[in-house]
Amino acid sequence: MNRLLFLPLLLLIGSALAIGTLSCDRNTKDKGTGAKDSSIVKIVAVKDTITPTQFPPLPIDYEKTKVLKNSYVVDRSGVELRQGPDQSAPVLGKYPYGTKLDVIAEEGDWGAVMDRIQRDYKGAQGEMGDVTRWEKVYVAKSKLGKQDQITISPKDLNLIISITINGRETYYEKGHSLDKYLRVELIDEQTFSAARKTSKDYLIKDTMSYPKNGKVLELPLKNGEKLIFTDKGIDSELEERYSYKGHYDFLNAYAVEGNYWESSDVRLFDKQDGHLIVECGASPFFSSDKNYLMTLLADPYESTGDLQLFHVKQGKVSPMLFVRFKEWMPTWKEELIFWGNDCCIYTAANHINGYWGDEGALNEKAQFIRISILPQ
């Protein structure tokens, strides 16, 4: 989390013992969930204007502190975290919409949550430093709720953090509203289901035609040669594992999936001479008119929804754009991502802070999105 700009003179009397003791609390405990929690959320700090004696910091022992429940910030404007259960207590920062919080107590209109707070200090010899430790902080209960209240709003849909066109990436640290290339809109489940009935899958899944021989996958080419893929480095950072997914007749292409240490891809190879046609970050989907190819996946490391879009013409696949959406992630269920016969992309999706369930499992509930390609 961002550094909190606090300088209370009596926060610590800078003995070496005190510094060593507090520094031991820097280690975090793994909660075993993929959801964002309060300990990793960036917050915006302000200067302390209240004397520490009125609302002193409240350090806690993480190992001995029981979490009563998890709550989520359901106010779109976020919620301030304070040093005490009072509107006049110092504001330590602000949790954004959707943040998962560990509630350890409830005191009237306030929820006490635990978080790692970083503070500046001045030692006895005038030395400056900082220390991070677990503390009890307070948020207004009226701004908290359950995870199913975390939803995608129309304003979230077009927010992106980057876009790549013609090999050139533009990055937006604070997000940017995409006002061309694509139109993204929320739709109801009935519209989604109707569109799903019109989708087509052009992949011919003849996976048993080319079984692997141990670690080796061989695909015959029409020129008499072979495409050969060999697994290696299993369970190491050099891991490569390959599998045949099927082929596309209209493109005369094999589809081969590669799984690596922390990533994967699907590549299409020409069946005539084996040249690489296109490399996709996930399973490719072709539009009903076969003029477009897209991939859509959730990046759990960056918490983004990543859309690749290609143009297909005369057997050649050319990149059009690569967009990373900031506030939502598509479903993890591949069968719920498709092209409709209207040449629109459809997907089930969740807000980035609603993608994981309370227990760390992937969320089964979803909203529904339609993406249209705008004329240029």
mmCIF file of C-alpha atoms in Angstrom, residues 250-251 277 286 289-293 310-318 320:
data_model
loop_
_atom_site.group_PDB
_atom_site.id
_atom_site.type_symbol
_atom_site.label_atom_id
_atom_site.label_comp_id
_atom_site.label_asym_id
_atom_site.label_seq_id
_atom_site.Cartn_x
_atom_site.Cartn_y
_atom_site.Cartn_z
ATOM 1 C CA PHE A 250 -11.643 -22.752 -43.814
ATOM 2 C CA LEU A 251 -8.222 -21.492 -42.667
ATOM 3 C CA ILE A 277 -0.457 -18.031 -38.865
ATOM 4 C CA PHE A 286 -14.056 -16.633 -35.222
ATOM 5 C CA ASP A 289 -18.710 -14.277 -41.300
ATOM 6 C CA LYS A 290 -15.158 -15.535 -40.600
ATOM 7 C CA ASN A 291 -13.760 -12.028 -41.059
ATOM 8 C CA TYR A 292 -12.668 -11.554 -37.444
ATOM 9 C CA LEU A 293 -10.874 -13.543 -34.776
ATOM 10 C CA PHE A 310 -7.703 -9.706 -35.448
ATOM 11 C CA HIS A 311 -8.868 -9.226 -39.017
ATOM 12 C CA VAL A 312 -9.016 -12.327 -41.251
ATOM 13 C CA LYS A 313 -8.667 -11.967 -45.020
ATOM 14 C CA GLN A 314 -7.603 -14.466 -47.686
ATOM 15 C CA GLY A 315 -6.094 -16.844 -45.154
ATOM 16 C CA LYS A 316 -4.073 -14.146 -43.403
ATOM 17 C CA VAL A 317 -4.699 -13.037 -39.823
ATOM 18 C CA SER A 318 -3.700 -9.447 -38.983
ATOM 19 C CA MET A 320 -6.324 -4.973 -35.154
#
